[in-house]
C-alpha positions as a Python dict, from the first residue, in 0.01 Angstrom:
ca = {
    (1, 'X'): (0, 0, 0),
    (2, 'X'): (-239, 121, -243),
    (3, 'X'): (-96, 148, -601),
    (4, 'X'): (-209, 514, -825),
    (5, 'X'): (-69, 552, -1143),
    (6, 'X'): (-76, 910, -1327),
    (7, 'X'): (-154, 843, -1709),
    (8, 'X'): (109, 1170, -1825),
    (9, 'X'): (309, 1426, -1709),
    (10, 'X'): (185, 1765, -1836),
    (11, 'X'): (31, 2069, -1657),
    (12, 'X'): (-264, 1790, -1405),
    (13, 'X'): (-40, 1542, -1426),
    (14, 'X'): (282, 1622, -1272),
    (15, 'X'): (52, 1872, -1025),
    (16, 'X'): (-102, 1592, -937),
    (17, 'X'): (241, 1396, -835),
    (18, 'X'): (350, 1671, -647),
    (19, 'X'): (85, 1790, -391),
    (20, 'X'): (21, 1390, -390),
    (21, 'X'): (388, 1407, -240),
    (22, 'X'): (235, 1619, -23),
    (23, 'X'): (-44, 1560, 127),
    (24, 'X'): (21, 1208, 174),
    (25, 'X'): (121, 1057, 461),
    (26, 'X'): (513, 781, 450),
    (27, 'X'): (322, 450, 337),
    (28, 'X'): (5, 538, 210),
    (29, 'X'): (13, 519, -78),
    (30, 'X'): (258, 407, -411),
    (31, 'X'): (289, 654, -672),
    (32, 'X'): (405, 588, -1059),
    (33, 'X'): (413, 916, -1309),
    (34, 'X'): (414, 751, -1668),
    (35, 'X'): (489, 983, -1954),
    (36, 'X'): (722, 1002, -2277),
    (37, 'X'): (866, 1333, -2184),
    (38, 'X'): (1084, 1393, -1923),
    (39, 'X'): (964, 1723, -1810),
    (40, 'X'): (657, 1907, -1761),
    (41, 'X'): (688, 2236, -2082),
    (42, 'X'): (493, 2548, -1920),
    (43, 'X'): (345, 2591, -2235),
    (44, 'X'): (236, 2979, -2192),
    (45, 'X'): (576, 3092, -2247),
    (46, 'X'): (614, 2873, -2536),
    (47, 'X'): (516, 3223, -2778),
    (48, 'X'): (872, 3417, -2597),
    (49, 'X'): (1045, 3100, -2690),
    (50, 'X'): (956, 3145, -3006),
    (51, 'X'): (1047, 3475, -3024),
    (52, 'X'): (1386, 3472, -2833),
    (53, 'X'): (1322, 3598, -2522),
    (54, 'X'): (1318, 3302, -2284),
    (55, 'X'): (1577, 3028, -2306),
    (56, 'X'): (1451, 2676, -2406),
    (57, 'X'): (1543, 2512, -2144),
    (58, 'X'): (1370, 2736, -1842),
    (59, 'X'): (1049, 2699, -1940),
    (60, 'X'): (1046, 2299, -1895),
    (61, 'X'): (1035, 2202, -1572),
    (62, 'X'): (1249, 1789, -1444),
    (63, 'X'): (1031, 1537, -1279),
    (64, 'X'): (1277, 1327, -1132),
    (65, 'X'): (1485, 1634, -1034),
    (66, 'X'): (1104, 1874, -898),
    (67, 'X'): (973, 1437, -788),
    (68, 'X'): (1114, 1327, -492),
    (69, 'X'): (913, 1054, -416),
    (70, 'X'): (656, 972, -767),
    (71, 'X'): (862, 636, -970),
    (72, 'X'): (890, 855, -1330),
    (73, 'X'): (843, 610, -1578),
    (74, 'X'): (979, 747, -1936),
    (75, 'X'): (695, 608, -2170),
    (76, 'X'): (398, 594, -2354),
    (77, 'X'): (42, 419, -2177),
    (78, 'X'): (-80, 221, -2455),
    (79, 'X'): (-316, 87, -2372),
    (80, 'X'): (-574, 95, -1974),
    (81, 'X'): (-827, -195, -1944),
    (82, 'X'): (-1014, -89, -1577),
    (83, 'X'): (-1192, -349, -1573),
    (84, 'X'): (-811, -575, -1467),
    (85, 'X'): (-718, -222, -1310),
    (86, 'X'): (-434, -282, -1561),
    (87, 'X'): (-228, -73, -1797),
    (88, 'X'): (11, -62, -2054),
    (89, 'X'): (352, 111, -2090),
    (90, 'X'): (590, 64, -2388),
    (91, 'X'): (922, 170, -2436),
    (92, 'X'): (1070, 369, -2686),
    (93, 'X'): (1321, 57, -2647),
    (94, 'X'): (1220, -267, -2518),
    (95, 'X'): (909, -491, -2450),
    (96, 'X'): (553, -360, -2355),
    (97, 'X'): (452, -484, -1941),
    (98, 'X'): (153, -495, -1813),
    (99, 'X'): (147, -234, -1485),
    (100, 'X'): (-87, -329, -1208),
    (101, 'X'): (-339, -2, -1054),
    (102, 'X'): (-546, 47, -714),
    (103, 'X'): (-614, 406, -869),
    (104, 'X'): (-547, 566, -1196),
    (105, 'X'): (-548, 972, -1296),
    (106, 'X'): (-613, 992, -1633),
    (107, 'X'): (-391, 1403, -1693),
    (108, 'X'): (-227, 1268, -2061),
    (109, 'X'): (-340, 1663, -2178),
    (110, 'X'): (-407, 1726, -2524),
    (111, 'X'): (-237, 1789, -2901),
    (112, 'X'): (-322, 2027, -3190),
    (113, 'X'): (-643, 1944, -3343),
    (114, 'X'): (-569, 1956, -3732),
    (115, 'X'): (-808, 1886, -4078),
    (116, 'X'): (-737, 1684, -4358),
    (117, 'X'): (-620, 1976, -4549),
    (118, 'X'): (-349, 1853, -4884),
    (119, 'X'): (-63, 1951, -4697),
    (120, 'X'): (-122, 2053, -4350),
    (121, 'X'): (39, 1774, -4243),
    (122, 'X'): (363, 1827, -4470),
    (123, 'X'): (427, 2169, -4399),
    (124, 'X'): (235, 2308, -4130),
    (125, 'X'): (445, 2267, -3792),
    (126, 'X'): (247, 2370, -3415),
    (127, 'X'): (329, 2524, -3114),
    (128, 'X'): (242, 2279, -2856),
    (129, 'X'): (632, 2083, -2706),
    (130, 'X'): (912, 2298, -2678),
    (131, 'X'): (1089, 2071, -2913),
    (132, 'X'): (837, 2286, -3197),
    (133, 'X'): (899, 2648, -3050),
    (134, 'X'): (1284, 2615, -3028),
    (135, 'X'): (1171, 2549, -3428),
    (136, 'X'): (1005, 2802, -3532),
    (137, 'X'): (1321, 3008, -3421),
    (138, 'X'): (1580, 2872, -3575),
    (139, 'X'): (1419, 2873, -3884),
    (140, 'X'): (1301, 3282, -3813),
    (141, 'X'): (1657, 3281, -3767),
    (142, 'X'): (1773, 3118, -4065),
    (143, 'X'): (1545, 3260, -4334),
    (144, 'X'): (1717, 3589, -4270),
    (145, 'X'): (2033, 3421, -4301),
    (146, 'X'): (1978, 3276, -4621),
    (147, 'X'): (1734, 3620, -4764),
    (148, 'X'): (1946, 3861, -4693),
    (149, 'X'): (2196, 3683, -4936),
    (150, 'X'): (1925, 3713, -5261),
    (151, 'X'): (1789, 3978, -5475),
    (152, 'X'): (1478, 4128, -5400),
    (153, 'X'): (1229, 3914, -5555),
    (154, 'X'): (964, 3678, -5519),
    (155, 'X'): (1160, 3410, -5354),
    (156, 'X'): (1352, 3642, -5037),
    (157, 'X'): (1010, 3815, -4945),
    (158, 'X'): (890, 3373, -4963),
    (159, 'X'): (1159, 3349, -4690),
    (160, 'X'): (1065, 3623, -4504),
    (161, 'X'): (714, 3536, -4501),
    (162, 'X'): (558, 3393, -4201),
    (163, 'X'): (185, 3234, -4159),
    (164, 'X'): (-35, 3178, -3855),
    (165, 'X'): (-317, 3005, -3831),
    (166, 'X'): (-582, 3043, -3563),
    (167, 'X'): (-685, 3348, -3413),
    (168, 'X'): (-757, 3252, -3001),
    (169, 'X'): (-505, 3312, -2748),
    (170, 'X'): (-224, 3049, -2861),
    (171, 'X'): (-300, 3225, -3196),
    (172, 'X'): (-213, 3581, -3119),
    (173, 'X'): (6, 3582, -2881),
    (174, 'X'): (242, 3331, -3134),
    (175, 'X'): (173, 3605, -3430),
    (176, 'X'): (252, 3891, -3196),
    (177, 'X'): (581, 3830, -3087),
    (178, 'X'): (786, 3650, -3474),
    (179, 'X'): (604, 4012, -3584),
    (180, 'X'): (859, 4198, -3322),
    (181, 'X'): (1079, 3956, -3350),
    (182, 'X'): (1118, 4001, -3725),
    (183, 'X'): (1117, 4336, -3642),
    (184, 'X'): (1384, 4387, -3373),
    (185, 'X'): (1557, 4155, -3681),
    (186, 'X'): (1564, 4395, -3987),
    (187, 'X'): (1780, 4644, -3736),
    (188, 'X'): (2040, 4366, -3772),
    (189, 'X'): (2032, 4267, -4102),
    (190, 'X'): (2084, 4585, -4368),
    (191, 'X'): (1976, 4393, -4716),
    (192, 'X'): (1705, 4373, -4600),
    (193, 'X'): (1349, 4599, -4580),
    (194, 'X'): (1079, 4551, -4243),
    (195, 'X'): (899, 4590, -4670),
    (196, 'X'): (1003, 4297, -4730),
    (197, 'X'): (896, 4096, -4425),
    (198, 'X'): (555, 3942, -4424),
    (199, 'X'): (292, 3858, -4166),
    (200, 'X'): (-92, 3638, -4246),
    (201, 'X'): (-309, 3508, -3968),
    (202, 'X'): (-553, 3331, -4094),
    (203, 'X'): (-876, 3296, -3852),
    (204, 'X'): (-1177, 3111, -4013),
    (205, 'X'): (-1400, 3304, -3732),
    (206, 'X'): (-1461, 3703, -3815),
    (207, 'X'): (-1373, 3731, -3462),
    (208, 'X'): (-1063, 3710, -3274),
    (209, 'X'): (-963, 3565, -2872),
    (210, 'X'): (-1345, 3504, -2852),
    (211, 'X'): (-1206, 3460, -2477),
    (212, 'X'): (-1187, 3833, -2438),
    (213, 'X'): (-1473, 4071, -2600),
    (214, 'X'): (-1454, 4210, -2927),
    (215, 'X'): (-1402, 4612, -2796),
    (216, 'X'): (-1077, 4456, -2666),
    (217, 'X'): (-1071, 4169, -2966),
    (218, 'X'): (-1047, 4496, -3199),
    (219, 'X'): (-791, 4676, -2975),
    (220, 'X'): (-553, 4380, -3048),
    (221, 'X'): (-671, 4352, -3431),
    (222, 'X'): (-533, 4764, -3439),
    (223, 'X'): (-175, 4713, -3201),
    (224, 'X'): (-156, 4425, -3545),
    (225, 'X'): (-222, 4667, -3786),
    (226, 'X'): (29, 4917, -3659),
    (227, 'X'): (247, 4689, -3716),
    (228, 'X'): (292, 4591, -4042),
    (229, 'X'): (61, 4212, -3995),
    (230, 'X'): (-198, 4121, -4145),
    (231, 'X'): (-524, 3929, -3962),
    (232, 'X'): (-787, 3745, -4272),
    (233, 'X'): (-1147, 3706, -4087),
    (234, 'X'): (-1398, 3432, -4200),
    (235, 'X'): (-1121, 3262, -4439),
    (236, 'X'): (-1026, 2910, -4399),
    (237, 'X'): (-739, 2726, -4517),
    (238, 'X'): (-762, 2507, -4819),
    (239, 'X'): (-446, 2429, -4940),
    (240, 'X'): (-74, 2414, -4791),
    (241, 'X'): (139, 2254, -5070),
    (242, 'X'): (446, 2334, -5255),
    (243, 'X'): (508, 2658, -4991),
    (244, 'X'): (143, 2849, -5104),
    (245, 'X'): (-84, 2888, -4881),
    (246, 'X'): (-462, 2860, -5068),
    (247, 'X'): (-752, 3126, -4887),
    (248, 'X'): (-1085, 3080, -4944),
    (249, 'X'): (-1072, 3394, -5003),
    (250, 'X'): (-836, 3340, -5324),
    (251, 'X'): (-540, 3466, -5226),
    (252, 'X'): (-303, 3223, -5252),
    (253, 'X'): (43, 3367, -4964),
    (254, 'X'): (373, 3151, -5109),
    (255, 'X'): (541, 3080, -4696),
    (256, 'X'): (773, 2922, -4544),
    (257, 'X'): (632, 2895, -4173),
    (258, 'X'): (323, 2796, -4188),
    (259, 'X'): (223, 2749, -3791),
    (260, 'X'): (-80, 2614, -3648),
    (261, 'X'): (-283, 2674, -3350),
    (262, 'X'): (-626, 2621, -3507),
    (263, 'X'): (-705, 2411, -3172),
    (264, 'X'): (-611, 2066, -2952),
    (265, 'X'): (-813, 1766, -2883),
    (266, 'X'): (-766, 1530, -2571),
    (267, 'X'): (-456, 1297, -2647),
    (268, 'X'): (-671, 996, -2904),
    (269, 'X'): (-307, 715, -2842),
    (270, 'X'): (-436, 765, -2414),
    (271, 'X'): (-877, 806, -2519),
    (272, 'X'): (-919, 547, -2796),
    (273, 'X'): (-678, 321, -2649),
    (274, 'X'): (-854, 237, -2249),
    (275, 'X'): (-1169, 119, -2132),
    (276, 'X'): (-1355, 464, -1919),
    (277, 'X'): (-1605, 672, -2053),
    (278, 'X'): (-1569, 960, -2290),
    (279, 'X'): (-1821, 1214, -2417),
    (280, 'X'): (-1932, 1316, -2815),
    (281, 'X'): (-1576, 1568, -2793),
    (282, 'X'): (-1368, 1248, -2739),
    (283, 'X'): (-1264, 1341, -2381),
    (284, 'X'): (-1262, 1115, -2118),
    (285, 'X'): (-1614, 1186, -1938),
    (286, 'X'): (-1559, 1362, -1560),
    (287, 'X'): (-1729, 1461, -1261),
    (288, 'X'): (-1729, 1793, -1080),
    (289, 'X'): (-1543, 1571, -792),
    (290, 'X'): (-1274, 1511, -1095),
    (291, 'X'): (-1316, 1097, -1047),
    (292, 'X'): (-1458, 945, -1396),
    (293, 'X'): (-1824, 915, -1451),
    (294, 'X'): (-2141, 1079, -1433),
    (295, 'X'): (-2333, 1266, -1236),
    (296, 'X'): (-2511, 957, -1105),
    (297, 'X'): (-2219, 759, -1111),
    (298, 'X'): (-1889, 737, -1090),
    (299, 'X'): (-1578, 490, -1201),
    (300, 'X'): (-1443, 358, -928),
    (301, 'X'): (-1068, 405, -862),
    (302, 'X'): (-1020, 638, -1200),
    (303, 'X'): (-1039, 1006, -1175),
    (304, 'X'): (-929, 1274, -1492),
    (305, 'X'): (-819, 1658, -1510),
    (306, 'X'): (-673, 1863, -1679),
    (307, 'X'): (-760, 1869, -2149),
    (308, 'X'): (-759, 1528, -2201),
    (309, 'X'): (-1038, 1557, -1953),
    (310, 'X'): (-1418, 1675, -1955),
    (311, 'X'): (-1490, 1859, -1607),
    (312, 'X'): (-1813, 1967, -1563),
    (313, 'X'): (-1790, 2382, -1490),
    (314, 'X'): (-1950, 2504, -1185),
    (315, 'X'): (-1854, 2854, -1250),
    (316, 'X'): (-2157, 2794, -1493),
    (317, 'X'): (-1854, 3012, -1762),
    (318, 'X'): (-1783, 2673, -1992),
    (319, 'X'): (-1863, 2652, -2299),
    (320, 'X'): (-2156, 2338, -2327),
    (321, 'X'): (-2135, 2370, -1931),
    (322, 'X'): (-1742, 2190, -1931),
    (323, 'X'): (-1435, 2406, -1864),
    (324, 'X'): (-1180, 2465, -2134),
    (325, 'X'): (-899, 2318, -2236),
    (326, 'X'): (-662, 2611, -2055),
    (327, 'X'): (-330, 2595, -1792),
    (328, 'X'): (-532, 2795, -1531),
    (329, 'X'): (-822, 2476, -1499),
    (330, 'X'): (-540, 2237, -1546),
    (331, 'X'): (-337, 2323, -1269),
    (332, 'X'): (-630, 2399, -1047),
    (333, 'X'): (-753, 2074, -1140),
    (334, 'X'): (-469, 1946, -1063),
    (335, 'X'): (-452, 2048, -697),
    (336, 'X'): (-770, 1906, -567),
    (337, 'X'): (-744, 1595, -732),
    (338, 'X'): (-479, 1468, -535),
    (339, 'X'): (-651, 1660, -238),
    (340, 'X'): (-965, 1474, -327),
    (341, 'X'): (-742, 1109, -366),
    (342, 'X'): (-581, 1137, -42),
    (343, 'X'): (-922, 1222, 84),
    (344, 'X'): (-1127, 922, -139),
    (345, 'X'): (-866, 701, 13),
    (346, 'X'): (-883, 780, 388),
    (347, 'X'): (-1236, 749, 347),
    (348, 'X'): (-1350, 1102, 357),
    (349, 'X'): (-1538, 1240, 96),
    (350, 'X'): (-1410, 1418, -193),
    (351, 'X'): (-1532, 1801, -258),
    (352, 'X'): (-1642, 1901, -624),
    (353, 'X'): (-1426, 2165, -851),
    (354, 'X'): (-1528, 2511, -825),
    (355, 'X'): (-1297, 2788, -962),
    (356, 'X'): (-1484, 3133, -1165),
    (357, 'X'): (-1214, 3276, -1424),
    (358, 'X'): (-1015, 3480, -1335),
    (359, 'X'): (-952, 3664, -1670),
    (360, 'X'): (-684, 3625, -1985),
    (361, 'X'): (-366, 3797, -2044),
    (362, 'X'): (-162, 3795, -2351),
    (363, 'X'): (183, 3884, -2450),
    (364, 'X'): (143, 4099, -2817),
    (365, 'X'): (509, 4147, -2811),
    (366, 'X'): (793, 4330, -2593),
    (367, 'X'): (613, 4540, -2337),
    (368, 'X'): (321, 4537, -2535),
    (369, 'X'): (-66, 4297, -2363),
    (370, 'X'): (-350, 4257, -2316),
    (371, 'X'): (-562, 4114, -2007),
    (372, 'X'): (-995, 4137, -1920),
    (373, 'X'): (-1156, 4029, -1599),
    (374, 'X'): (-1482, 4105, -1695),
    (375, 'X'): (-1577, 4368, -1823),
    (376, 'X'): (-1277, 4558, -1672),
    (377, 'X'): (-1004, 4522, -1950),
    (378, 'X'): (-585, 4677, -1932),
    (379, 'X'): (-385, 4772, -2292),
    (380, 'X'): (-50, 4797, -2398),
    (381, 'X'): (270, 4802, -2111),
    (382, 'X'): (80, 4737, -1780),
    (383, 'X'): (-105, 4443, -1974),
    (384, 'X'): (206, 4346, -2072),
    (385, 'X'): (303, 4400, -1775),
    (386, 'X'): (32, 4200, -1585),
    (387, 'X'): (101, 3926, -1863),
    (388, 'X'): (494, 3885, -1677),
    (389, 'X'): (404, 3872, -1318),
    (390, 'X'): (156, 3683, -1396),
    (391, 'X'): (369, 3396, -1558),
    (392, 'X'): (605, 3468, -1337),
    (393, 'X'): (432, 3354, -1051),
    (394, 'X'): (306, 3124, -1179),
    (395, 'X'): (559, 2904, -1299),
    (396, 'X'): (618, 2544, -1091),
    (397, 'X'): (911, 2578, -783),
    (398, 'X'): (1130, 2906, -727),
    (399, 'X'): (1406, 2720, -917),
    (400, 'X'): (1230, 2735, -1220),
    (401, 'X'): (1078, 3105, -1125),
    (402, 'X'): (1443, 3267, -1090),
    (403, 'X'): (1557, 3103, -1429),
    (404, 'X'): (1279, 3257, -1676),
    (405, 'X'): (1286, 3616, -1458),
    (406, 'X'): (1719, 3627, -1564),
    (407, 'X'): (1618, 3560, -1832),
    (408, 'X'): (1396, 3858, -1942),
    (409, 'X'): (1632, 4073, -1661),
    (410, 'X'): (1959, 3976, -1935),
    (411, 'X'): (1712, 4074, -2153),
    (412, 'X'): (1610, 4404, -2039),
    (413, 'X'): (2034, 4535, -2071),
    (414, 'X'): (2192, 4281, -2327),
    (415, 'X'): (1804, 4215, -2587),
    (416, 'X'): (1706, 3938, -2697),
    (417, 'X'): (1975, 3620, -2805),
    (418, 'X'): (1903, 3616, -3182),
    (419, 'X'): (2132, 3342, -3224),
    (420, 'X'): (1967, 2998, -3449),
    (421, 'X'): (2082, 2644, -3399),
    (422, 'X'): (1865, 2523, -3668),
    (423, 'X'): (2189, 2250, -3739),
    (424, 'X'): (2151, 2060, -3436),
    (425, 'X'): (1853, 1833, -3570),
    (426, 'X'): (2094, 1737, -3743),
    (427, 'X'): (2449, 1815, -3545),
    (428, 'X'): (2653, 1475, -3698),
    (429, 'X'): (2665, 1737, -4008),
    (430, 'X'): (3034, 1841, -3984),
    (431, 'X'): (3171, 1518, -3817),
    (432, 'X'): (3006, 1326, -4185),
    (433, 'X'): (3173, 1607, -4388),
    (434, 'X'): (3479, 1565, -4310),
    (435, 'X'): (3522, 1204, -4162),
    (436, 'X'): (3792, 993, -4300),
    (437, 'X'): (3671, 681, -4472),
    (438, 'X'): (3806, 326, -4616),
    (439, 'X'): (3927, 378, -4900),
    (440, 'X'): (3691, 121, -5153),
    (441, 'X'): (3933, -179, -5276),
    (442, 'X'): (4038, -102, -5654),
    (443, 'X'): (3969, -374, -5873),
    (444, 'X'): (4299, -416, -5976),
    (445, 'X'): (4372, -458, -5655),
    (446, 'X'): (4134, -708, -5641),
    (447, 'X'): (4227, -935, -5935),
    (448, 'X'): (4642, -914, -5831),
    (449, 'X'): (4560, -1240, -5508),
    (450, 'X'): (4253, -1413, -5742),
    (451, 'X'): (4571, -1460, -6020),
    (452, 'X'): (4858, -1581, -5768),
    (453, 'X'): (4612, -1864, -5626),
    (454, 'X'): (4502, -1984, -5912),
    (455, 'X'): (4864, -1998, -6049),
    (456, 'X'): (5008, -2314, -5814),
    (457, 'X'): (4646, -2441, -5931),
    (458, 'X'): (4777, -2524, -6284),
    (459, 'X'): (5113, -2648, -6275),
    (460, 'X'): (5033, -2899, -6004),
    (461, 'X'): (4958, -3205, -6220),
    (462, 'X'): (5307, -3182, -6434),
    (463, 'X'): (5443, -3201, -6085),
    (464, 'X'): (5305, -3491, -6012),
    (465, 'X'): (5335, -3638, -6408),
    (466, 'X'): (5775, -3637, -6279),
}
């Protein structure tokens, strides 16, 4: 039985395994998926998780629950030796081992791309994982609790200041959702005024959201300005040390929360740990049929899709001729990859990936959004409905869809669940504070047994003399 190894369980990896289960006949192939996390994260919902609009667990899809015929291995792939068709699997506990395969599918995704700016690595946080979204939400809520007890001044405003770096879709959505969250919190804290909350977005380019038209992006800027948000264009971050964000314009912004959304890069652990061909931007080189290789030749038994792969965009709309790294491409590539892989196993020819971008949609806080498809654009409430409608349908499995829709329905009538669970990152703090511990040995008590032990030894010579 051919062995298929899927490296990564994100969008592309999960959907590849999901569709392989559908297309493969019983006993036709053995599928194994390896990922260090036991779930797939639906990343377009991370800004809403950070803003307290969706429960965190509802935007992740458990691998073992939804993949019934796939061997799920919770570990990392730290090496790929395709010349021997062997991958090195490294678990959290235990020794690494080698796994043989006949077909390998590399869908390891992307990670946040940063630059060697002083303080960023130590003080900023990304928005690529569910854990980061929860941490951002809890930090904002906890900072409001702290600031409510402080008198007006620099320290109070520092706690109430948020800086988001990156003006792409991910950055704008996070920025707008967090601004909306803070605005709703002000109503619950009488000692905090709206004017004491500050939100700054830093973008190195001269515009935001390059995925939409200039006119639409300008409308987004005006919408954010009305809600008290500041956008710094043509500006770069030069430092983020000791809670002070230094900008190329000479400004310094004191803050307690820096969210980094300025781009992504292919997972370096998988790309650098293998012998598959890599293009100049650090992605695995793939063909339009999703096999690894070039248009002239392909690598037998190797496939790639999603953010980790450089897949040619045959529609002509890609940047540099390649598909942009987003969920829309990752999901559709994975579905075709599963079909192509099965076709090759059966001696058939694979098909090429061709998908014209349907448009871009973004949520900008409750009841506000933007949608762009070609020259057609929607703004405001209608676009917000389109945003939720599209992503609600795109969420994998009806079980997950109903959980997300349930959160939206409850929040419509009950409002946001604005409770910080920051202490969950140190869950034993109460137990440790009050736990009974053995009393330390007292010096007097320790010397008494020593004295008794020495006493008989002193009398021993006298007794012997008698």
